[in-house]
PDB file of C-alpha atoms and ligand atoms in Angstrom:
ATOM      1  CA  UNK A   1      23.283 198.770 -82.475  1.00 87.00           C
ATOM      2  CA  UNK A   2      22.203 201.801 -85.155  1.00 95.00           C
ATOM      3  CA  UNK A   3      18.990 203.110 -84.745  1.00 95.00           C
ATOM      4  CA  UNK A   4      17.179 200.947 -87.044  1.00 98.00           C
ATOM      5  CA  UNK A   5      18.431 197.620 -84.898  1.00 98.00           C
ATOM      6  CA  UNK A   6      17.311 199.316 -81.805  1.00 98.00           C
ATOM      7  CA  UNK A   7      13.916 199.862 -83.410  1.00 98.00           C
ATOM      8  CA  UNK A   8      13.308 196.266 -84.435  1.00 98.00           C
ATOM      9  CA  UNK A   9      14.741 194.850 -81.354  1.00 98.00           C
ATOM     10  CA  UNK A  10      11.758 197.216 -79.737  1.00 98.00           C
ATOM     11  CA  UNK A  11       9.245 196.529 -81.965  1.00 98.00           C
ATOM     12  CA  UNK A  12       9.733 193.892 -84.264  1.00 98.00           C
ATOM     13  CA  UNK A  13       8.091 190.481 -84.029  1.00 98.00           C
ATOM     14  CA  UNK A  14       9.708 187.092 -85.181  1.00 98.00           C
ATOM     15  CA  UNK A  15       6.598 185.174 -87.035  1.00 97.00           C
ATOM     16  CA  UNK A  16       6.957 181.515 -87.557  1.00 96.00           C
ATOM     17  CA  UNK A  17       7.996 180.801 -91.727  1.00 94.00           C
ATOM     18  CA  UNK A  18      11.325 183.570 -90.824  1.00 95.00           C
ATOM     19  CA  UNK A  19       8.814 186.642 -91.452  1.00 97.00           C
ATOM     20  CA  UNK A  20       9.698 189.253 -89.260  1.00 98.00           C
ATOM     21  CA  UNK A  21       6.428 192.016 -88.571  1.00 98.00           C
ATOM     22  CA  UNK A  22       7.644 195.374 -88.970  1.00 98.00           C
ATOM     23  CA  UNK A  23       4.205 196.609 -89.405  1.00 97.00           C
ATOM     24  CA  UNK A  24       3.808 199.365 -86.292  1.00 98.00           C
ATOM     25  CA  UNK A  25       6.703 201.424 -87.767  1.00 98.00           C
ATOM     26  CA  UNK A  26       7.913 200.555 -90.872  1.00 98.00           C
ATOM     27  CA  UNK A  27       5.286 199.062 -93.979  1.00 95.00           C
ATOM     28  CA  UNK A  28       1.753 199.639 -92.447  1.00 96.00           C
ATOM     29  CA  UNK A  29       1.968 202.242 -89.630  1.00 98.00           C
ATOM     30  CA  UNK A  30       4.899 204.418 -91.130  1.00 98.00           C
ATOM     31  CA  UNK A  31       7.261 206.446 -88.601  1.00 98.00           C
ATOM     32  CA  UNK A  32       7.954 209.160 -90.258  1.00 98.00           C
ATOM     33  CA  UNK A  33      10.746 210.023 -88.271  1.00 98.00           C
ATOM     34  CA  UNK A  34      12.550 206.893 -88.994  1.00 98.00           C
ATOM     35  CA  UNK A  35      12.088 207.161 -92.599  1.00 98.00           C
ATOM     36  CA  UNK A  36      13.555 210.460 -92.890  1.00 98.00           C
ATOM     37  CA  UNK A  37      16.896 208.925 -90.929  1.00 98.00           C
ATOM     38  CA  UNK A  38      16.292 205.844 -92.982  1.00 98.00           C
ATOM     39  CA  UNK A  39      16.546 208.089 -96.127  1.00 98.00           C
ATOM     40  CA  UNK A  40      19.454 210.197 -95.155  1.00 98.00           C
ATOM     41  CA  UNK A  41      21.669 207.231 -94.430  1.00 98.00           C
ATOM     42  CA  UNK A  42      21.317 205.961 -97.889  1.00 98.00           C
ATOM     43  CA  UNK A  43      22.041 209.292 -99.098  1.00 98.00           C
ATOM     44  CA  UNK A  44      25.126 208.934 -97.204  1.00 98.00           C
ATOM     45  CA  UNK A  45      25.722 205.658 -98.136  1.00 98.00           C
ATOM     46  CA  UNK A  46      25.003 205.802-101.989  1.00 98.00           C
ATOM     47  CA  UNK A  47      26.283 209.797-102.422  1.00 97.00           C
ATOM     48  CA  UNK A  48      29.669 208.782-104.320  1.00 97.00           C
ATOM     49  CA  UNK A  49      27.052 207.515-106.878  1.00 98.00           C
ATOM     50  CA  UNK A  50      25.685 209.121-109.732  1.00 98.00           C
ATOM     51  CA  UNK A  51      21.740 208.592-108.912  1.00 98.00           C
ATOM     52  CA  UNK A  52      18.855 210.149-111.455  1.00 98.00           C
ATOM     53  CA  UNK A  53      16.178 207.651-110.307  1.00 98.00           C
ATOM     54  CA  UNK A  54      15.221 205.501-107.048  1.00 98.00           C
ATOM     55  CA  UNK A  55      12.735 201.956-108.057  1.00 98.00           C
ATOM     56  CA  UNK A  56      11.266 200.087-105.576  1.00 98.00           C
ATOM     57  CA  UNK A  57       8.061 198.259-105.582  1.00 97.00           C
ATOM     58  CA  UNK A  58       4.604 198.042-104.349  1.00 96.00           C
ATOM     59  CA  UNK A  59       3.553 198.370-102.122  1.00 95.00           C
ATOM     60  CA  UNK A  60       5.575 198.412 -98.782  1.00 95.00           C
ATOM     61  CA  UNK A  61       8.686 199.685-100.345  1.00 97.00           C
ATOM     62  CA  UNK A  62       6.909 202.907-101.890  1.00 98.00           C
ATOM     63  CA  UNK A  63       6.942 204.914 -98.498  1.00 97.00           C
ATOM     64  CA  UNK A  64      10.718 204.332 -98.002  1.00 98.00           C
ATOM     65  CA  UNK A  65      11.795 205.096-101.489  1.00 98.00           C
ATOM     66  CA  UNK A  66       9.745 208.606-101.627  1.00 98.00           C
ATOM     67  CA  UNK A  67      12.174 209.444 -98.719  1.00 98.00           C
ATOM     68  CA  UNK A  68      15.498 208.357-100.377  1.00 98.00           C
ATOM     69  CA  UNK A  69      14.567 210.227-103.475  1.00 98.00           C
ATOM     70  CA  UNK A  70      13.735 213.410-101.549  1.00 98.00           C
ATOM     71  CA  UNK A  71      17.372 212.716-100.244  1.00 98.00           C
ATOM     72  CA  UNK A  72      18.660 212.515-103.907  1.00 98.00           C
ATOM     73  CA  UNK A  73      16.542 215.360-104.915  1.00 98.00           C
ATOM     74  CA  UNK A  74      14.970 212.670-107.965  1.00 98.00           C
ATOM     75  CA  UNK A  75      11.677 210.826-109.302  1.00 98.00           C
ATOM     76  CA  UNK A  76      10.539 207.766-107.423  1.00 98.00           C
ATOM     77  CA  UNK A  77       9.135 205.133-109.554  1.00 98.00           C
ATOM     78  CA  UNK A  78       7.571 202.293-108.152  1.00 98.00           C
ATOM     79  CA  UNK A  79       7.020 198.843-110.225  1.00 97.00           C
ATOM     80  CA  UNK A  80       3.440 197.667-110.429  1.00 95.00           C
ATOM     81  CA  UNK A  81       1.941 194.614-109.350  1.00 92.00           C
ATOM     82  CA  UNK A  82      -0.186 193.579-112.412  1.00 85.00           C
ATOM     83  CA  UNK A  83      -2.328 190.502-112.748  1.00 72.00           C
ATOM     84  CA  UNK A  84      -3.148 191.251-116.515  1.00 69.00           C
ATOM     85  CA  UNK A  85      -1.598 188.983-119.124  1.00 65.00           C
ATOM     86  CA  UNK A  86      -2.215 191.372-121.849  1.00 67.00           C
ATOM     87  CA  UNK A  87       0.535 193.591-121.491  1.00 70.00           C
ATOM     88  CA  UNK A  88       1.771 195.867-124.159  1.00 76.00           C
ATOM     89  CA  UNK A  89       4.887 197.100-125.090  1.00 82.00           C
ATOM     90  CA  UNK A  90       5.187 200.605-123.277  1.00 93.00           C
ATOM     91  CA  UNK A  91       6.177 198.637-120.090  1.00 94.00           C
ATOM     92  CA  UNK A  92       9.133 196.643-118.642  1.00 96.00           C
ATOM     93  CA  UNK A  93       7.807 193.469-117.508  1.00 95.00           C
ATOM     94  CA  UNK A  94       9.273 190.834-114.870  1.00 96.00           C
ATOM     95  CA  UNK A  95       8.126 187.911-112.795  1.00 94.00           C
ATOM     96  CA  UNK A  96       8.153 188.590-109.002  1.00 94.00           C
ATOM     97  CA  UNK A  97       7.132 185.534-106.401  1.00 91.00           C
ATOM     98  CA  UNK A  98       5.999 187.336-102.885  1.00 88.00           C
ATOM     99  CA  UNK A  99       8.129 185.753-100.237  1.00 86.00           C
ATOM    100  CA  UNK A 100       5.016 186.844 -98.086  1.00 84.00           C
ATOM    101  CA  UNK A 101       2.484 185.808 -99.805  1.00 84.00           C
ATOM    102  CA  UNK A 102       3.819 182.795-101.725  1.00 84.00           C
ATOM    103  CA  UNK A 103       2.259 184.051-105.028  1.00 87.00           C
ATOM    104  CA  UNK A 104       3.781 185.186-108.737  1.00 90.00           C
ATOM    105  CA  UNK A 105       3.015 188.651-109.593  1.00 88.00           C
ATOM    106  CA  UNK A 106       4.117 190.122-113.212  1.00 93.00           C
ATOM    107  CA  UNK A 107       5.602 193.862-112.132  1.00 95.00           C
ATOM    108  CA  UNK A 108       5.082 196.287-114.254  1.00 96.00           C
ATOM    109  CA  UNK A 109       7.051 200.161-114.986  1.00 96.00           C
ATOM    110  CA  UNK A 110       6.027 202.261-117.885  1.00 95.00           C
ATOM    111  CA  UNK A 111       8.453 203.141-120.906  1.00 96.00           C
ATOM    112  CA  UNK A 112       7.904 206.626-120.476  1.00 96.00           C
ATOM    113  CA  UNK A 113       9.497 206.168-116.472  1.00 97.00           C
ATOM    114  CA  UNK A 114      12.593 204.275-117.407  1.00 98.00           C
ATOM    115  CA  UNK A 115      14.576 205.507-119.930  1.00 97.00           C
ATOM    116  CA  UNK A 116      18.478 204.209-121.315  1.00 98.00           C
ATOM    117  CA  UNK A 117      21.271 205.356-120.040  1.00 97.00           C
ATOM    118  CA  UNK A 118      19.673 206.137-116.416  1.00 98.00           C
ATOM    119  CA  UNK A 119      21.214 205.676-112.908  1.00 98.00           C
ATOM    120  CA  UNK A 120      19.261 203.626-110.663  1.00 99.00           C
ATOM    121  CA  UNK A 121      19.048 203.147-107.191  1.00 99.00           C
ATOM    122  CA  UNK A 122      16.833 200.214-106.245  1.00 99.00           C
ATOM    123  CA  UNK A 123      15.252 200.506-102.901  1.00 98.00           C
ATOM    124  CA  UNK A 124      13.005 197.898-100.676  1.00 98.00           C
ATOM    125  CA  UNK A 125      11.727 197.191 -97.294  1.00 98.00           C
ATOM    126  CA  UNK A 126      12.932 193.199 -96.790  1.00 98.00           C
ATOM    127  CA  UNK A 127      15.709 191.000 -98.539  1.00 98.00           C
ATOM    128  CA  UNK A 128      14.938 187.335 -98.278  1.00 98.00           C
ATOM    129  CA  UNK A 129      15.304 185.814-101.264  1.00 97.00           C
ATOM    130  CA  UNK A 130      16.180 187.794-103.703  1.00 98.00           C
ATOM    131  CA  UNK A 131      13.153 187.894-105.838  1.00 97.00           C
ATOM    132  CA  UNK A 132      11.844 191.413-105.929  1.00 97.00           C
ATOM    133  CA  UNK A 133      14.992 192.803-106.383  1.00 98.00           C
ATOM    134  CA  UNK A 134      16.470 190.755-109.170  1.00 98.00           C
ATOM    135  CA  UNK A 135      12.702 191.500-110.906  1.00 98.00           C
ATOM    136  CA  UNK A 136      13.152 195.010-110.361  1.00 98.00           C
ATOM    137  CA  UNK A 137      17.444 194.454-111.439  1.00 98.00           C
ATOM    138  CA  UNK A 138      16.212 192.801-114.636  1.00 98.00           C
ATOM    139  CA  UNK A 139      13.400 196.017-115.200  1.00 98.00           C
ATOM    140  CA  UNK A 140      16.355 198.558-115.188  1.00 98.00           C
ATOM    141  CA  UNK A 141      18.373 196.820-117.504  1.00 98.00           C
ATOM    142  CA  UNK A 142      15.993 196.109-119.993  1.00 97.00           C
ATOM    143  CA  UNK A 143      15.818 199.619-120.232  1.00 98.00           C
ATOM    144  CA  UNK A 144      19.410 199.527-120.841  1.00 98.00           C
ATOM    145  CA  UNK A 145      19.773 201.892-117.834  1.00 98.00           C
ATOM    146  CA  UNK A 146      22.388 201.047-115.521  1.00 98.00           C
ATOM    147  CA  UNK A 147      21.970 199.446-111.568  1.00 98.00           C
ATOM    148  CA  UNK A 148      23.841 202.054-109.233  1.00 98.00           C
ATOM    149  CA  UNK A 149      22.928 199.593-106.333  1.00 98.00           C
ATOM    150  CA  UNK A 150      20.604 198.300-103.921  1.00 99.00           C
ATOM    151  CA  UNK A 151      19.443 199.726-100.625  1.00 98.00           C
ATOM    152  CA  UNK A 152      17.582 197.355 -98.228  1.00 98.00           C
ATOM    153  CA  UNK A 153      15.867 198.824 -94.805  1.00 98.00           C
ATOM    154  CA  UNK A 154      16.272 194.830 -93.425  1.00 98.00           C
ATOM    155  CA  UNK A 155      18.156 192.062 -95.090  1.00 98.00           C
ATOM    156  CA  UNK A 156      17.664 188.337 -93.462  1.00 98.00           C
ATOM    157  CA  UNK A 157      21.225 187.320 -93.899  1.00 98.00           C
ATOM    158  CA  UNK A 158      19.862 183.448 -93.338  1.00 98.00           C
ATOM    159  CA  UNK A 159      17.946 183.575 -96.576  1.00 98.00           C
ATOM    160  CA  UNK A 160      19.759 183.581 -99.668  1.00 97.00           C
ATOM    161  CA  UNK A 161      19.253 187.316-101.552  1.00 98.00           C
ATOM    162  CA  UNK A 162      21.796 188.976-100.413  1.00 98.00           C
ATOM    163  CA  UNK A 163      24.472 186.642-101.147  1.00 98.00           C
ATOM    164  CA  UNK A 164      22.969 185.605-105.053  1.00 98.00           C
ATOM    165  CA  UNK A 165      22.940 189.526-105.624  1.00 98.00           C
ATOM    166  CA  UNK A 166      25.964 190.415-103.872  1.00 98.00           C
ATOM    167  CA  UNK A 167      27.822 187.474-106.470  1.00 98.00           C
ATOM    168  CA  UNK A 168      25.937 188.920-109.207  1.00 98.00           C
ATOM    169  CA  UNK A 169      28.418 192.059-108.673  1.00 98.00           C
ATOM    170  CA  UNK A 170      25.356 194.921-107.479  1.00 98.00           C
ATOM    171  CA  UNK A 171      26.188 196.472-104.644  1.00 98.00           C
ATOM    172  CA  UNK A 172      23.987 196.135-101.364  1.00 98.00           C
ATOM    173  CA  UNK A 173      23.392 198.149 -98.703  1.00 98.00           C
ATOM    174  CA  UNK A 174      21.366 196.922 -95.749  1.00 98.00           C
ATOM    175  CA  UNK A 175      20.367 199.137 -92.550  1.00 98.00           C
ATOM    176  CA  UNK A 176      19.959 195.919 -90.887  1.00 98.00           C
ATOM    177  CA  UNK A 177      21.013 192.544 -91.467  1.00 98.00           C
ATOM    178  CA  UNK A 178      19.364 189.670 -89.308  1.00 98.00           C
ATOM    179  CA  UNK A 179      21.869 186.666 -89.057  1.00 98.00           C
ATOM    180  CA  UNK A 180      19.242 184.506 -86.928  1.00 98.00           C
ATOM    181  CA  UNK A 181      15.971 185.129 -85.308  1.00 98.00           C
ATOM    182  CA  UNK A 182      13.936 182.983 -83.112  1.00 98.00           C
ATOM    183  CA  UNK A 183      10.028 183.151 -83.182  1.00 97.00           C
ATOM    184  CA  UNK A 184       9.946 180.747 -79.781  1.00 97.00           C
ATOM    185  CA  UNK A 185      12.354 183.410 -78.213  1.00 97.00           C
ATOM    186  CA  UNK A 186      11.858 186.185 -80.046  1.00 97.00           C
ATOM    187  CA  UNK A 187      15.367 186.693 -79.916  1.00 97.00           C
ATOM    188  CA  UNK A 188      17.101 188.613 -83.091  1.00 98.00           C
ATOM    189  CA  UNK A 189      20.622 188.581 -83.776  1.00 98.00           C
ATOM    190  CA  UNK A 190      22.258 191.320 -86.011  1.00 98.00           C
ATOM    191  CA  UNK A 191      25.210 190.568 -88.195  1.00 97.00           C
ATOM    192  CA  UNK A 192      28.112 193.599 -87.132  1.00 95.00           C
ATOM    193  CA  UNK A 193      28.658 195.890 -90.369  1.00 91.00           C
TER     194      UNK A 193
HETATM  195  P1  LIG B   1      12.439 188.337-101.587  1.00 84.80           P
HETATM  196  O1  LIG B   1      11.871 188.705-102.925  1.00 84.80           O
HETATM  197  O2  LIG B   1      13.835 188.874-101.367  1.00 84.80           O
HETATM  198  O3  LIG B   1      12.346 186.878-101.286  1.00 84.80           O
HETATM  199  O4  LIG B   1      11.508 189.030-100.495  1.00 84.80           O
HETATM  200  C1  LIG B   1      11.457 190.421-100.414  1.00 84.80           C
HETATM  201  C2  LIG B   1      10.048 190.928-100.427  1.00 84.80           C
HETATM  202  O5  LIG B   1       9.199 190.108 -99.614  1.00 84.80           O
HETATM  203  C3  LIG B   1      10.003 192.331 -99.864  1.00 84.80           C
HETATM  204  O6  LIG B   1       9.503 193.183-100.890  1.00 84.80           O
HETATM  205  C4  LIG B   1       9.051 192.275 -98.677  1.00 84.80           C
HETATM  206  O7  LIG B   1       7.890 193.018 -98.949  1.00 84.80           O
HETATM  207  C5  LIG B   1       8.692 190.812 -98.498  1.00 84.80           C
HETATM  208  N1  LIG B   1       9.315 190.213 -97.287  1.00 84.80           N
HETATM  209  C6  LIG B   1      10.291 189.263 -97.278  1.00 84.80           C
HETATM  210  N2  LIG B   1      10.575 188.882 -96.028  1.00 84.80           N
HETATM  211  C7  LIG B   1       9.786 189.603 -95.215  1.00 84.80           C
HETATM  212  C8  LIG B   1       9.618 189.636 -93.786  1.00 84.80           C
HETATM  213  O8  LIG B   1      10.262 188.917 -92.998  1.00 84.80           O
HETATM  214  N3  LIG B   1       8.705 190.529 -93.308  1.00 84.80           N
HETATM  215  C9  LIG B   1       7.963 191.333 -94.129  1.00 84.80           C
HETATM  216  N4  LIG B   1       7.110 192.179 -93.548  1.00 84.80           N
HETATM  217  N5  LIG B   1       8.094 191.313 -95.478  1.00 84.80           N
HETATM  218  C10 LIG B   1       8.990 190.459 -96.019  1.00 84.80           C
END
């Protein structure tokens, strides 16, 4: 097991609905610790790649990304959950449905943050789905800046995400990947990477 696996098999909690609470050291309390290590292995994992910006989006990925772009020595942007329908044309706008919260957000990044010909390297907490990230895919390249790949602190290998954006051709890197978990049990099994 890495050190991020050991940490959820200490302190994660399997929820009923396949939500996994992360909240005592990851997206609410925040070890610090673990986000620097967190941050350095994507630095190792994403150094062959040209990277001038990191994305993620709010709010729970915002903590993690400020670490990988310390790593990368670049801005962190983070897309903006916006509930106004007026929206004008200095921002990249896509639909995002919350996997947690079961809602549509429109996500918002200034113009001014995103600019063509960038190199991108999208980072977030959880991969269930897929949503956020193919919202925050479809931001960079409507900025006609280019997707240097995706770094995910947990992937739930169960749900569907990783495989729709793996076939899309990005490239994903997950700390963790969870191929089953049991909120009777509590019981989490990790795919081997
Ligand atoms: P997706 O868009 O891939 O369906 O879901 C990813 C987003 O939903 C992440 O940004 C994350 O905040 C949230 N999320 C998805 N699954 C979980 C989970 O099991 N636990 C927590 N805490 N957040 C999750």
């Amino acid at each position: 097991m890495n050190f991020l696996e050991e940490r959820i098999v200490k302190d994660g909690i399997v929820k009923k609905g396949n939500v996994l609470k992360v909240d005592s050291f990851l997206n609410h309390q925040m070890d610090i610790a673990l986000m620097e290590e967190i941050g350095k292995e994507f630095k190792r994992r994403f150094g062959d790649r040209e990277v001038t910006k990191v994305l993620t989006i709010e709010a729970s990925g915002i903590g993690i990304a400020a670490f990988v772009a310390k790593e990368f020595g670049v801005p962190m942007v983070f897309a903006k959950k916006s509930k106004s329908i007026n929206i004008d044309g200095d921002m990249f706008v896509a639909e995002v449905e919350s996997f947690t919260h079961k809602n549509k957000n429109q996500v918002i990044v200034s113009k001014r943050f995103l600019s063509e010909g960038e190199h991108v390297l999208i980072i977030d907490d959880f991969l269930a789905n897929g949503c956020a990230l193919q919202g925050l895919i479809s931001i960079v390249e409507s900025a006609n800046a280019v997707v240097e790949g995706c770094g995910i602190v947990i992937e739930k290998g169960f749900q569907f995400g990783g495989r729709v954006i793996r076939n899309l051709g990005y490239r994903v890197e997950s700390l963790a990947i969870i191929d089953a978990m049991d909120s009777e049990t509590g019981i989490i099994t990790f795919r081997e990477q």
